[in-house]
PDB file of C-alpha atoms and ligand atoms in Angstrom:
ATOM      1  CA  UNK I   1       0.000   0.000   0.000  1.00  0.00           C
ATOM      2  CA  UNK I   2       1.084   3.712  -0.538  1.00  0.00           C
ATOM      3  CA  UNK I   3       1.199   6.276   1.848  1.00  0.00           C
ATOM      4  CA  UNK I   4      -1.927   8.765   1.284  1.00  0.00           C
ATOM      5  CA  UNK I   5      -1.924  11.950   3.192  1.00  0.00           C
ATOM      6  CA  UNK I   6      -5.542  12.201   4.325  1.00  0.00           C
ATOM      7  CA  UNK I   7      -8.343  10.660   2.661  1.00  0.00           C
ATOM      8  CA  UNK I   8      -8.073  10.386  -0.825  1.00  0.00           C
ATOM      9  CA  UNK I   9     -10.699  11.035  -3.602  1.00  0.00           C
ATOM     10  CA  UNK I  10     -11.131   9.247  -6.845  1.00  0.00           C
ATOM     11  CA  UNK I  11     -13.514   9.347  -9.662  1.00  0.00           C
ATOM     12  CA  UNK I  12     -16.148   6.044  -9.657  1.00  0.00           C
ATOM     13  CA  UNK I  13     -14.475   5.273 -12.990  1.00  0.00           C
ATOM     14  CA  UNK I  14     -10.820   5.191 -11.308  1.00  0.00           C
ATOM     15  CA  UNK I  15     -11.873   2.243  -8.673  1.00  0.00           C
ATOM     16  CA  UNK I  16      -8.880  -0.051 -10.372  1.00  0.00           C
ATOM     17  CA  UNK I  17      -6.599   2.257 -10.928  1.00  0.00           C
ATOM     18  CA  UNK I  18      -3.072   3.389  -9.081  1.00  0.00           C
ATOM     19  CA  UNK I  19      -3.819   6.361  -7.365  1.00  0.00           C
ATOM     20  CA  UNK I  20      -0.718   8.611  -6.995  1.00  0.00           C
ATOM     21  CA  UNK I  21      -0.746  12.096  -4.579  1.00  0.00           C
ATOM     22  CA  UNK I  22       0.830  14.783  -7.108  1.00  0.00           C
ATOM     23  CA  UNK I  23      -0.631  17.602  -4.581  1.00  0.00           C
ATOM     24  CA  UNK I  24      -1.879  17.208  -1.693  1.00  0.00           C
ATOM     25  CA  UNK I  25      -5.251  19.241  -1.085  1.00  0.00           C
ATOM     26  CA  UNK I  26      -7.300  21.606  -3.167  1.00  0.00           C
ATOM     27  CA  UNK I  27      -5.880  25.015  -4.183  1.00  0.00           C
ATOM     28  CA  UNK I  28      -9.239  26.904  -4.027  1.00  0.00           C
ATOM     29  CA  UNK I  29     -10.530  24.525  -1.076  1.00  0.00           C
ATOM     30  CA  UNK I  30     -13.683  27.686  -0.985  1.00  0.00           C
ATOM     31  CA  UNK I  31     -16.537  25.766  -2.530  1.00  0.00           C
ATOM     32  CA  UNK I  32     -19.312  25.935   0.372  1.00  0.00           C
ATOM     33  CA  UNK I  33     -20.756  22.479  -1.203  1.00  0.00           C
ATOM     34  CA  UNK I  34     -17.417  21.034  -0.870  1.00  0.00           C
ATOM     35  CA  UNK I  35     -15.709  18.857   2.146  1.00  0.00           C
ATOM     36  CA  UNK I  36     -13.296  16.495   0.608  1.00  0.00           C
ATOM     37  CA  UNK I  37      -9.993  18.792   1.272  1.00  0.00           C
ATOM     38  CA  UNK I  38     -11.040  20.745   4.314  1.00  0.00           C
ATOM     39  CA  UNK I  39      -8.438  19.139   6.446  1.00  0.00           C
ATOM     40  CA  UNK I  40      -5.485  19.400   4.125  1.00  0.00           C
ATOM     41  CA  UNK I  41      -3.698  22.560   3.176  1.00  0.00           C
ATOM     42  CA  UNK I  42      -2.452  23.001  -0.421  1.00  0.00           C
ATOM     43  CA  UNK I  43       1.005  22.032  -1.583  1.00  0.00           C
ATOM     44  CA  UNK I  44       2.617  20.548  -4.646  1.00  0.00           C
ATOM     45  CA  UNK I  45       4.772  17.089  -3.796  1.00  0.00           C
ATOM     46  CA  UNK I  46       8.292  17.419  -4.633  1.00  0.00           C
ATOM     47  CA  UNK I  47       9.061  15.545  -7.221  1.00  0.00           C
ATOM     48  CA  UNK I  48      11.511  13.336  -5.667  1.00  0.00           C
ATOM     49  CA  UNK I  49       8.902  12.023  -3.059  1.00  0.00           C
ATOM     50  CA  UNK I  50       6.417  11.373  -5.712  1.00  0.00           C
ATOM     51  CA  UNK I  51       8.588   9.623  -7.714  1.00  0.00           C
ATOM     52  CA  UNK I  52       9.805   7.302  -4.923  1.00  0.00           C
ATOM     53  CA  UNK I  53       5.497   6.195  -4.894  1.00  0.00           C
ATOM     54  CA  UNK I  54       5.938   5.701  -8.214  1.00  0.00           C
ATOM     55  CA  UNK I  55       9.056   3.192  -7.631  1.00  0.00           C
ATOM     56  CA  UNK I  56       7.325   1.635  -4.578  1.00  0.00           C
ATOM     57  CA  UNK I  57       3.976   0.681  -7.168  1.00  0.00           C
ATOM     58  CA  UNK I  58       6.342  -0.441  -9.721  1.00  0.00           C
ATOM     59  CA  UNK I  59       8.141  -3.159  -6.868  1.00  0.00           C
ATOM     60  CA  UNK I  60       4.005  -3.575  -5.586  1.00  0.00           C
ATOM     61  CA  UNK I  61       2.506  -4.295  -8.726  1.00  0.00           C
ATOM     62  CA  UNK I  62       3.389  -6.221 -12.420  1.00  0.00           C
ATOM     63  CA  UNK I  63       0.882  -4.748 -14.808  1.00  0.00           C
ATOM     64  CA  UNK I  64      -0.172  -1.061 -13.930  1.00  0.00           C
ATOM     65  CA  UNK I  65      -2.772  -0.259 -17.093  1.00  0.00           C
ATOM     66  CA  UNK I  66      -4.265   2.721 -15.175  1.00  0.00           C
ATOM     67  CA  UNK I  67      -2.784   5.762 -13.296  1.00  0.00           C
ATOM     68  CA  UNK I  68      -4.384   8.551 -11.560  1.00  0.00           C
ATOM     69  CA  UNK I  69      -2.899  11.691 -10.346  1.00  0.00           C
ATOM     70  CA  UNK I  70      -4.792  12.851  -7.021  1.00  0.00           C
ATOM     71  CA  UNK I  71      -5.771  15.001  -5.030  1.00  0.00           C
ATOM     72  CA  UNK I  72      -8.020  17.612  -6.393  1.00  0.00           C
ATOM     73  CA  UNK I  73      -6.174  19.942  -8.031  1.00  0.00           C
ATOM     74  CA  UNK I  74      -3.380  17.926  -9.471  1.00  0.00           C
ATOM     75  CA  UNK I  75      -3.042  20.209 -12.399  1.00  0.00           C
ATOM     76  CA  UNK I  76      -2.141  22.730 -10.812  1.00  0.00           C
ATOM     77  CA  UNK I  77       1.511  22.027 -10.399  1.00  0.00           C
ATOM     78  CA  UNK I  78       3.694  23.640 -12.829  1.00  0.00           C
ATOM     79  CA  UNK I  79       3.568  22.230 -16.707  1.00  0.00           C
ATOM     80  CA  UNK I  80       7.511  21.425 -16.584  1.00  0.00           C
ATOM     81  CA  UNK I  81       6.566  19.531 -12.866  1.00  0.00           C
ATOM     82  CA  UNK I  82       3.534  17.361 -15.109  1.00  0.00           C
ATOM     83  CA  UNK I  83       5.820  16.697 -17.818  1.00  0.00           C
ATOM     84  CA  UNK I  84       8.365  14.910 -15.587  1.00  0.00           C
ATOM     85  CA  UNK I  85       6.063  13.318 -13.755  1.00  0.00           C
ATOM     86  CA  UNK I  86       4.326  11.973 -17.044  1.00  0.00           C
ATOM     87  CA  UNK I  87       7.717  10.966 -18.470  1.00  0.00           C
ATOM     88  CA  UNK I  88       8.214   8.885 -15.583  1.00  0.00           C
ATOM     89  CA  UNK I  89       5.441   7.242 -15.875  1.00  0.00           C
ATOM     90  CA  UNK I  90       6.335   6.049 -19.667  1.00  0.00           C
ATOM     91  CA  UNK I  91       9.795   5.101 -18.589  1.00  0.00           C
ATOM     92  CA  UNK I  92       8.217   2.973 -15.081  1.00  0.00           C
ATOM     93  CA  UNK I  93       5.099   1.618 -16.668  1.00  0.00           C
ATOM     94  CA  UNK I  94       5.088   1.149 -20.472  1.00  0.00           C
ATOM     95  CA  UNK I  95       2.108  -0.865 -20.175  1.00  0.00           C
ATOM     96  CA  UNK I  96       0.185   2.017 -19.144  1.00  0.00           C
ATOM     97  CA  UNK I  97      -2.683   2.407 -20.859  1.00  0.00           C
ATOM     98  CA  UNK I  98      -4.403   5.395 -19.276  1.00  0.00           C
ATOM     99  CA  UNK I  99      -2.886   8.649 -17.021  1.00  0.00           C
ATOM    100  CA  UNK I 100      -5.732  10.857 -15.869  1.00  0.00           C
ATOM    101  CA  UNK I 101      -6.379  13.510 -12.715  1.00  0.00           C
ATOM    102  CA  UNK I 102      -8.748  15.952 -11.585  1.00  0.00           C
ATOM    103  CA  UNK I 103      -8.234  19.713 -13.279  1.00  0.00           C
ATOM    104  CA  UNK I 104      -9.797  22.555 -11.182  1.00  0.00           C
ATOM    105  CA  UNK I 105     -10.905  25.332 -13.352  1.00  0.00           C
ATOM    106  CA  UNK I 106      -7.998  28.081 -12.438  1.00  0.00           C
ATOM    107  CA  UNK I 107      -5.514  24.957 -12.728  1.00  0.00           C
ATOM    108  CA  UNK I 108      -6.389  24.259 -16.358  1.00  0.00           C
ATOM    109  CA  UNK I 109      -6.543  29.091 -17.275  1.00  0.00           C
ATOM    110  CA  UNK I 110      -3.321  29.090 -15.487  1.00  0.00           C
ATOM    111  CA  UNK I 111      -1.860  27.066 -18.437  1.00  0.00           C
ATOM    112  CA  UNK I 112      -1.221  28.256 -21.891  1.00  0.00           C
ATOM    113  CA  UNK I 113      -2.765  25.724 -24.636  1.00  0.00           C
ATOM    114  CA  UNK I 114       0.337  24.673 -25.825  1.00  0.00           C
ATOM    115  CA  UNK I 115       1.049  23.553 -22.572  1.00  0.00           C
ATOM    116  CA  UNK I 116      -2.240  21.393 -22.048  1.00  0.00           C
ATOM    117  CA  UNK I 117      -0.859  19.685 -25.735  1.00  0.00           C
ATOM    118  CA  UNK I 118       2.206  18.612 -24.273  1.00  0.00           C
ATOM    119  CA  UNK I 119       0.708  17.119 -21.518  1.00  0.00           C
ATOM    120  CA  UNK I 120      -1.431  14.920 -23.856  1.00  0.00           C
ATOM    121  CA  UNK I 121       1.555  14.367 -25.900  1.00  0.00           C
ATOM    122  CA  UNK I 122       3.556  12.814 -22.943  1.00  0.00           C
ATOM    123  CA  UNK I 123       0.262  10.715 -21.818  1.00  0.00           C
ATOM    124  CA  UNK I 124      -2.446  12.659 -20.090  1.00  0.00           C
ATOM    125  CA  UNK I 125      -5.610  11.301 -21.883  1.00  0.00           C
ATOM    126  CA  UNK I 126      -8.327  12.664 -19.481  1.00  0.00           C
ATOM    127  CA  UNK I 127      -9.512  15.638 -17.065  1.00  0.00           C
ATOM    128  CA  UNK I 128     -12.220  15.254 -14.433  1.00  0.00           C
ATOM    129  CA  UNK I 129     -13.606  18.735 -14.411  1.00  0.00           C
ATOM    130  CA  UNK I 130     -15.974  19.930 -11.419  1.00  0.00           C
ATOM    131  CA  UNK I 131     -18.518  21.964 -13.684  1.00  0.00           C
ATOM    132  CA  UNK I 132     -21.362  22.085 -10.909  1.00  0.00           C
ATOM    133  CA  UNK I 133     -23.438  24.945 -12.963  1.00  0.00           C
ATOM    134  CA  UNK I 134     -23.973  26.584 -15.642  1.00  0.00           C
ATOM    135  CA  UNK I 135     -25.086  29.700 -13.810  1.00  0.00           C
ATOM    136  CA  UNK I 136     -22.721  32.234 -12.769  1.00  0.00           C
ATOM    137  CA  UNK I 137     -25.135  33.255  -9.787  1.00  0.00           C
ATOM    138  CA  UNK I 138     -25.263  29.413  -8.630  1.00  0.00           C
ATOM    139  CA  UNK I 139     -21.322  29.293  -9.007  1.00  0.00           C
ATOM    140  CA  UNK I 140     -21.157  32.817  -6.925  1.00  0.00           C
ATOM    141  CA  UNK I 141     -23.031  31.347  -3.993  1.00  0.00           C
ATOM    142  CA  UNK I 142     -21.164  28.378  -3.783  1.00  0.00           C
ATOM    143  CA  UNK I 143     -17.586  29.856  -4.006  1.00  0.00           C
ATOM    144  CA  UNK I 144     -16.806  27.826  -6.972  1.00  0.00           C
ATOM    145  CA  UNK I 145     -14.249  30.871  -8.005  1.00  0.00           C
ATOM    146  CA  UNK I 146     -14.658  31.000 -11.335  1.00  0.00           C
ATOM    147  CA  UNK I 147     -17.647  32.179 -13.896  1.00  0.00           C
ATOM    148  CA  UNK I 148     -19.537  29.757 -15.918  1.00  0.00           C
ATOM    149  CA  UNK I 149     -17.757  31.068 -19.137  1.00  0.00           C
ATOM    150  CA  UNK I 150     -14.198  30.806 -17.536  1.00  0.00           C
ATOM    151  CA  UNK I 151     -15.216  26.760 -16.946  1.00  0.00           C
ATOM    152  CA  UNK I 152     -16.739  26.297 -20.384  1.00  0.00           C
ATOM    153  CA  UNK I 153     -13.485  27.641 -21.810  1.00  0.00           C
ATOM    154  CA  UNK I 154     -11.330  25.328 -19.388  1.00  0.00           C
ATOM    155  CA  UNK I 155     -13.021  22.458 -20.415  1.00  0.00           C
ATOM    156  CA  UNK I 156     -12.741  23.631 -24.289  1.00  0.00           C
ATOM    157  CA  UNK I 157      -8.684  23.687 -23.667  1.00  0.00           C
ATOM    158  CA  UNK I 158      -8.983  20.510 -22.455  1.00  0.00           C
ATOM    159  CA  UNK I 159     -10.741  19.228 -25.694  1.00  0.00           C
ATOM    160  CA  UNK I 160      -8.685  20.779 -27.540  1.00  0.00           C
ATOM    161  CA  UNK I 161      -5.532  19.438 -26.008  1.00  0.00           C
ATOM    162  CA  UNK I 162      -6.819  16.152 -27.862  1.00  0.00           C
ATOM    163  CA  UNK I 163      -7.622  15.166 -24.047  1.00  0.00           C
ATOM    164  CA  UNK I 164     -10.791  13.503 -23.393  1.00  0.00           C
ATOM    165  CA  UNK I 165     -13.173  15.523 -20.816  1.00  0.00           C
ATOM    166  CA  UNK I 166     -15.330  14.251 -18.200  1.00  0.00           C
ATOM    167  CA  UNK I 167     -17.311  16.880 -16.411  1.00  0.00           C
ATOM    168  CA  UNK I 168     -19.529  16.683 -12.929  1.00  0.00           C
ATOM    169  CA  UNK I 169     -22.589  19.077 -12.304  1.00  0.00           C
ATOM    170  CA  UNK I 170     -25.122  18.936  -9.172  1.00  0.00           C
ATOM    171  CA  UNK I 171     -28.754  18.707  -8.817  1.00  0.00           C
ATOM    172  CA  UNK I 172     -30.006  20.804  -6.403  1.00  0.00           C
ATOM    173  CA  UNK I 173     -27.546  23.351  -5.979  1.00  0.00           C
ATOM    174  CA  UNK I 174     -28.981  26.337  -6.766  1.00  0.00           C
ATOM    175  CA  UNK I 175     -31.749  25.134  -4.619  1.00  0.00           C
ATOM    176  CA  UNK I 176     -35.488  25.516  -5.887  1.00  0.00           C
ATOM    177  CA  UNK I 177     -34.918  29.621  -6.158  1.00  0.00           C
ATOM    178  CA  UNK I 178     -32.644  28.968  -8.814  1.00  0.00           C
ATOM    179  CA  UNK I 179     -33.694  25.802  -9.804  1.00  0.00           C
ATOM    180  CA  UNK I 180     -34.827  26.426 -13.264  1.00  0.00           C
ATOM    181  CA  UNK I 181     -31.729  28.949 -14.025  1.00  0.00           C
ATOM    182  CA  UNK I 182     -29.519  26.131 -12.796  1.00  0.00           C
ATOM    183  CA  UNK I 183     -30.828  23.591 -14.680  1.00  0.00           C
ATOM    184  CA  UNK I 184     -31.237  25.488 -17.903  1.00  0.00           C
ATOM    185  CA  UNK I 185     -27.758  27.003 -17.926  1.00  0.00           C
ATOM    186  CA  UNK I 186     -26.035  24.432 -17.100  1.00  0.00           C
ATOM    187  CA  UNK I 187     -27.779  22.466 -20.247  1.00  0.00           C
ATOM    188  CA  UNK I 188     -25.948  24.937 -22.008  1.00  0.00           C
ATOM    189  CA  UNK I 189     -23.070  24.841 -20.503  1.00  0.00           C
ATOM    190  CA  UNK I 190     -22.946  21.176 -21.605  1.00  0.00           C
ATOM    191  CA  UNK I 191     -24.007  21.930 -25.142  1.00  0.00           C
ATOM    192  CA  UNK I 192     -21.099  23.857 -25.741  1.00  0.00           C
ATOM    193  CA  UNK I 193     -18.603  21.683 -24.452  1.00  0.00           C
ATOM    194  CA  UNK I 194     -19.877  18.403 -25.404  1.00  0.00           C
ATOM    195  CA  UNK I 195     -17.644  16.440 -22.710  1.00  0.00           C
ATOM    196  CA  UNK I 196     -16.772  12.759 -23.420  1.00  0.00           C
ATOM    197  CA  UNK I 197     -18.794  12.417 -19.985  1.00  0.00           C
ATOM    198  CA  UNK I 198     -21.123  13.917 -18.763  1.00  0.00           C
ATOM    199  CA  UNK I 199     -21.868  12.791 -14.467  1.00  0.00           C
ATOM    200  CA  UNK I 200     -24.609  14.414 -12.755  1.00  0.00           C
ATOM    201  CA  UNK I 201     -24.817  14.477  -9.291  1.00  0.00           C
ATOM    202  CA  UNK I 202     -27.330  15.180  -6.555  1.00  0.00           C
ATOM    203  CA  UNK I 203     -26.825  17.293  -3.544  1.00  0.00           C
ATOM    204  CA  UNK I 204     -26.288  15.526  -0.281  1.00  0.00           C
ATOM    205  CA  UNK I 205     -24.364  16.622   2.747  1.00  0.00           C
ATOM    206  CA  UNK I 206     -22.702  13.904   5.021  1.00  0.00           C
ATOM    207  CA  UNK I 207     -19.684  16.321   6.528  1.00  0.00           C
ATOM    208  CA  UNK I 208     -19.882  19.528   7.957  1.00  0.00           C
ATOM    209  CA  UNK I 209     -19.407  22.095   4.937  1.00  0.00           C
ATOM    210  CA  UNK I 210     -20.759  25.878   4.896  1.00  0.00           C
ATOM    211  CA  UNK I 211     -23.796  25.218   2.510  1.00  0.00           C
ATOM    212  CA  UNK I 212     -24.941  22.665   4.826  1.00  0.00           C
ATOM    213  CA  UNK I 213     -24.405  24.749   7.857  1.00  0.00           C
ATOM    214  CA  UNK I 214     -26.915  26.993   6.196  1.00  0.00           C
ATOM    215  CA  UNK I 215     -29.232  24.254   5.353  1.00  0.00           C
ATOM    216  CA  UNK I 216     -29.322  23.389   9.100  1.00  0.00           C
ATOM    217  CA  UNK I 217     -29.917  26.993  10.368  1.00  0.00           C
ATOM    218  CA  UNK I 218     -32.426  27.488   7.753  1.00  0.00           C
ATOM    219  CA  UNK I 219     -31.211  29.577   5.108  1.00  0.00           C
ATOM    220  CA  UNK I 220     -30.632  26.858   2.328  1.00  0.00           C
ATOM    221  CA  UNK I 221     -32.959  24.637   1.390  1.00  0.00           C
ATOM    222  CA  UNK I 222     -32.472  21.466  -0.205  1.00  0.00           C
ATOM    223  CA  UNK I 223     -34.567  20.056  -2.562  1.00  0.00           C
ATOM    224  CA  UNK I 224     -36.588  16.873  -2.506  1.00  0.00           C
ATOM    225  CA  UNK I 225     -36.720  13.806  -4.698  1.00  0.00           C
ATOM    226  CA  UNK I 226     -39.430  15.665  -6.794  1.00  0.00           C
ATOM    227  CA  UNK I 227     -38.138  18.659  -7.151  1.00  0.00           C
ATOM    228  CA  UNK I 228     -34.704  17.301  -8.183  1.00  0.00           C
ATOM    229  CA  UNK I 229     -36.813  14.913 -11.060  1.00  0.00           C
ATOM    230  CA  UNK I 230     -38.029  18.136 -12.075  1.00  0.00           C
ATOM    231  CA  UNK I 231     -34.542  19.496 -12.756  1.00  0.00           C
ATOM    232  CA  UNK I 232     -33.153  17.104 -14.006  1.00  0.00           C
ATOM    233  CA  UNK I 233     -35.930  16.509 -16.279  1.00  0.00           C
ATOM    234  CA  UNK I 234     -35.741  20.425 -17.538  1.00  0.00           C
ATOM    235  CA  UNK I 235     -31.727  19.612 -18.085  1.00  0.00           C
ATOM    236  CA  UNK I 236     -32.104  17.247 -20.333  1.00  0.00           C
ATOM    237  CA  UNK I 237     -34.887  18.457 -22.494  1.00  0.00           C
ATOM    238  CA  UNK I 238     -32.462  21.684 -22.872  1.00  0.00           C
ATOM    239  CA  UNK I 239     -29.348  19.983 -23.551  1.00  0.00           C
ATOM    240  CA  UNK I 240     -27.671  19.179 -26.942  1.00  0.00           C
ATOM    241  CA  UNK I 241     -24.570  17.381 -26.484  1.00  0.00           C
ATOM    242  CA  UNK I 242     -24.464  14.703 -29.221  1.00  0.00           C
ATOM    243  CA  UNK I 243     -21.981  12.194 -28.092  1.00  0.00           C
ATOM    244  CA  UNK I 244     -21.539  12.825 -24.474  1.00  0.00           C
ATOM    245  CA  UNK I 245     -22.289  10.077 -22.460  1.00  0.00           C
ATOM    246  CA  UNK I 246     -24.712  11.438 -19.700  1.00  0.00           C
ATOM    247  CA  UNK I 247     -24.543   9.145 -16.092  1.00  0.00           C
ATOM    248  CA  UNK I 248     -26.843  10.121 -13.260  1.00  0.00           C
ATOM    249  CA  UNK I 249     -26.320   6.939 -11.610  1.00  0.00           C
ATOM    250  CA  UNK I 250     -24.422   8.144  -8.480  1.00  0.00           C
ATOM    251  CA  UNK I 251     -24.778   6.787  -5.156  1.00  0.00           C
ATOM    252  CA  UNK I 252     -26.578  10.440  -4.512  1.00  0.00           C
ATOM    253  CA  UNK I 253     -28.814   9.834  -7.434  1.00  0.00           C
ATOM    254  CA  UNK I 254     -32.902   9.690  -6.566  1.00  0.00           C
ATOM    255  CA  UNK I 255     -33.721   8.333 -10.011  1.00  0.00           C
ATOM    256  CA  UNK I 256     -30.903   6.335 -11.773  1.00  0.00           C
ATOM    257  CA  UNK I 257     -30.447   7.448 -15.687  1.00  0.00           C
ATOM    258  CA  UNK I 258     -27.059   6.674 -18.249  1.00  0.00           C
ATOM    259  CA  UNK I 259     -27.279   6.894 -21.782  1.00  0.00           C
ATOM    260  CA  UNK I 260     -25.763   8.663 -24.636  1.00  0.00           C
ATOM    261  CA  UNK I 261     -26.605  11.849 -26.517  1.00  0.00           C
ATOM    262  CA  UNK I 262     -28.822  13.079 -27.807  1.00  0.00           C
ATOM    263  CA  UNK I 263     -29.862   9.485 -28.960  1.00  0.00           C
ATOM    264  CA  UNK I 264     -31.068   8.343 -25.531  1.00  0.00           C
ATOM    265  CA  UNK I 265     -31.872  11.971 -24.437  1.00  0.00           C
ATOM    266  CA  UNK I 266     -35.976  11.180 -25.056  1.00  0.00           C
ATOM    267  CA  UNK I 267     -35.192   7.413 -22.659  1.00  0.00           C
ATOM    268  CA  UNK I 268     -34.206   9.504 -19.819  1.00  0.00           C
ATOM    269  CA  UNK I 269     -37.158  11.634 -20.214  1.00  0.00           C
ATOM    270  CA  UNK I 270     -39.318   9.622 -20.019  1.00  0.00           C
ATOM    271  CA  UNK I 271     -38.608   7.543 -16.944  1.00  0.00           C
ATOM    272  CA  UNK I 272     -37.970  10.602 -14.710  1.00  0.00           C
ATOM    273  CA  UNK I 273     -41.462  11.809 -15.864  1.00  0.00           C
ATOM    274  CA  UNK I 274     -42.659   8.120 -15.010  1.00  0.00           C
ATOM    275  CA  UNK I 275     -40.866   9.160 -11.885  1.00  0.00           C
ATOM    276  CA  UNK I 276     -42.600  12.208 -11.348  1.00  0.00           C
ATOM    277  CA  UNK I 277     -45.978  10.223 -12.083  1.00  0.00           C
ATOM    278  CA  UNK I 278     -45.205   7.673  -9.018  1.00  0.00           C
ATOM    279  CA  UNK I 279     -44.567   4.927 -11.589  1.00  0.00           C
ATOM    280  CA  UNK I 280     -40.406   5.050 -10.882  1.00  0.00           C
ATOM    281  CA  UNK I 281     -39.308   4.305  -7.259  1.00  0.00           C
ATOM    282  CA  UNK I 282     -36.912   7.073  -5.656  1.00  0.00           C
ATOM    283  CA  UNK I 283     -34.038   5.983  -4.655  1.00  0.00           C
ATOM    284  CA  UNK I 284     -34.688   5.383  -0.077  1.00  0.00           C
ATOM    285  CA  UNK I 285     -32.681   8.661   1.802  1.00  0.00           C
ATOM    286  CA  UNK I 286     -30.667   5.335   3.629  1.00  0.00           C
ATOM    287  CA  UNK I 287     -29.064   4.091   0.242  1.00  0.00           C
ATOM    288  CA  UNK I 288     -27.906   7.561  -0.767  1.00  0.00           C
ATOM    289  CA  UNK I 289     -24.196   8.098  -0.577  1.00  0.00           C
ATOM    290  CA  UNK I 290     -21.480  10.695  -1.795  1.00  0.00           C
TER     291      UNK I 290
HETATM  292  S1  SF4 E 301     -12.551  23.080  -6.569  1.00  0.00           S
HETATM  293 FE1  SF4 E 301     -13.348  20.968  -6.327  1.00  0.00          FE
HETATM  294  S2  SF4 E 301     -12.096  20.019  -4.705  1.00  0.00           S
HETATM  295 FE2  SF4 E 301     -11.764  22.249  -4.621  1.00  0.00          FE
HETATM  296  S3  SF4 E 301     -13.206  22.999  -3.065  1.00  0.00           S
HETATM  297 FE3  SF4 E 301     -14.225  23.189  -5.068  1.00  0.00          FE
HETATM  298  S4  SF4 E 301     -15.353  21.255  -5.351  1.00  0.00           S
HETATM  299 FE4  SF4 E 301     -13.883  20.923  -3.676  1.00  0.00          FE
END
C-alpha cells in the first residue's frame, strides 16, 4: 500500500486504478458544497517524493494499465513539474494504458494551450472537471471561483488538447430559487462543451461544509426527490450534447439514468417523468451516498 496523506478522492471510474498524490489538497478549497480537502492545506509534492510512490507501485505491482494523479487539483503544479512526472510514468510503466487527474478550473486558465498539448503528448488522456453549474449566480453562492464562461473555456482547452473531458454538475444546488436557471444554464453549458462524460450528481451533505451549515440553520434549502426529477428533467430536455455520455447513476442519485446523446436523451425523459408520475421508485434517503 502507498502512503496517502488524508483521505483520498477518486472518480467512480478510477476504482482499479493506481492512485498517486501529485498535490496534496485543493488550491481553491472555498466551494461551500465542498468537504473532501477541508483538512489538508495546499502544496505541490516534490518531485523526488512522488517519484519514490511511483518506484514503490512499480516493486508492488506487475501490470499497472491505469494511473491517476490525485488530489483535487493535481493540475495545478507547474507544466515542466507534469511533464516529468508523465515521463516517468512512460519510462516505469510502459504498459500504461491510461494517465488521468482531476483539473480545477484556475488549474487548467493558469496554463497556456500549448502547454495542455504537451501534456497529452507525454500521456495525459483525461480531465475530471468539477462543472457544478452553468449559472454564474449558482457558481457565486457556492464559491466555486470562477464564472460559468471561464469553466466552459477550461473544459474547451482541455478538448482541444486532444484530451478527453469528463465533467460533474449537481442537482439541487442552486436550490429551488434557482432551480430552473440552474438547470437550464447548465444544459448549455454542456451543449457547448460536449464532454466525453457527462456525471450528474445530486446534492447531499454527510460532513460539515458551509452550505450545509446553512441548510441546518435554515437559510438553504435542499430540494426533494421531486423537485430534483423536475430538474433534471428540464436539463435534459435543454441539452444538446451529441456524443456525451450522460450518467446520473451516483450513489446520490434519486432516479438512476445513463445513456448517450442526444440518442437516448428522449429514454431519460421519459422515466424521470414516469418518476414524477409515481410509476419510478426514488431511490430510499438510507441508500444515498457521496
Ligand atoms: S474546486 Fe473541487 S475540490 Fe476544490 S473545493 Fe471546489 S469542489 Fe472541492
Amino acid at each position: 500500500m502507498l502512503d496517502y496523506e488524508g483521505r483520498v478522492f477518486r472518480p467512480p471510474s478510477e476504482a482499479y486504478s493506481l492512485i498517486v498524490q501529485v498535490t496534496i489538497g485543493c488550491s481553491h478549497n472555498k466551494c461551500t458544497f465542498c468537504d473532501m480537502y477541508k483538512e489538508k492545506k495546499f502544496r505541490v509534492r516534490p518531485l523526488s517524493e512522488v517519484k519514490r510512490d511511483f518506484d514503490d507501485a512499480r516493486r508492488m505491482y506487475r501490470r499497472v494499465e491505469r494511473i491517476f494523479l490525485a488530489d483535487g487539483d493535481a493540475l495545478m503544479c507547474q507544466s515542466a513539474h507534469m511533464a516529468e512526472i508523465l515521463r516517468y510514468i512512460k519510462e516505469l510503466f510502459p504498459e500504461c494504458e491510461r494517465v488521468t487527474s482531476y483539473g480545477s478550473p484556475a488549474s487548467i486558465l493558469v496554463k497556456k494551450q500549448e502547454e495542455l498539448d504537451l501534456l497529452h503528448e507525454l500521456g495525459l488522456q483525461m480531465i475530471y472537471l468539477g462543472v457544478e453549474s452553468g449559472s454564474d449566480e449558482v457558481l457565486r453562492r457556492v464559491n466555486k471561483g470562477e464564472t460559468a464562461e471561464e469553466i466552459i473555456h477550461a473544459g474547451m482547452m482541455v478538448k482541444k488538447a486532444g484530451m478527453k473531458l469528463s465533467v460533474t454538475c449537481i442537482a439541487g444546488l442552486g436550490s429551488t430559487e434557482l432551480s430552473e436557471e440552474h438547470a437550464v444554464k447548465t444544459a448549455a453549458a454542456l451543449s457547448r462543451m460536449k464532454p466525453d462524460y457527462i456525471g450528474l450528481l445530486t446534492l447531499l451533505f454527510e460532513l460539515e461544509t458551509p452550505l450545509m451549515r446553512d441548510w441546518r440553520e435554515g437559510r438553504f434549502y435542499l430540494m426533494n426527490p421531486v423537485e430534483i426529477a423536475q430538474e433534471t428533467l428540464t436539463l435534459l430536455e435543454h441539452i444538446d450534447a451529441e456524443g456525451s455520455v450522460f450518467r446520473a447513476n451516483h450513489a446520490s442519485n434519486y432516479v438512476n439514468l445513463a445513456g448517450t446523446l442526444n440518442r437516448d436523451r428522449e429514454a431519460m425523459c421519459q422515466k424521470l417523468r414516469q418518476a414524477l408520475a409515481g410509476k419510478v421508485q426514488f431511490k430510499d434517503e438510507r441508500y444515498r451516498a457521496r
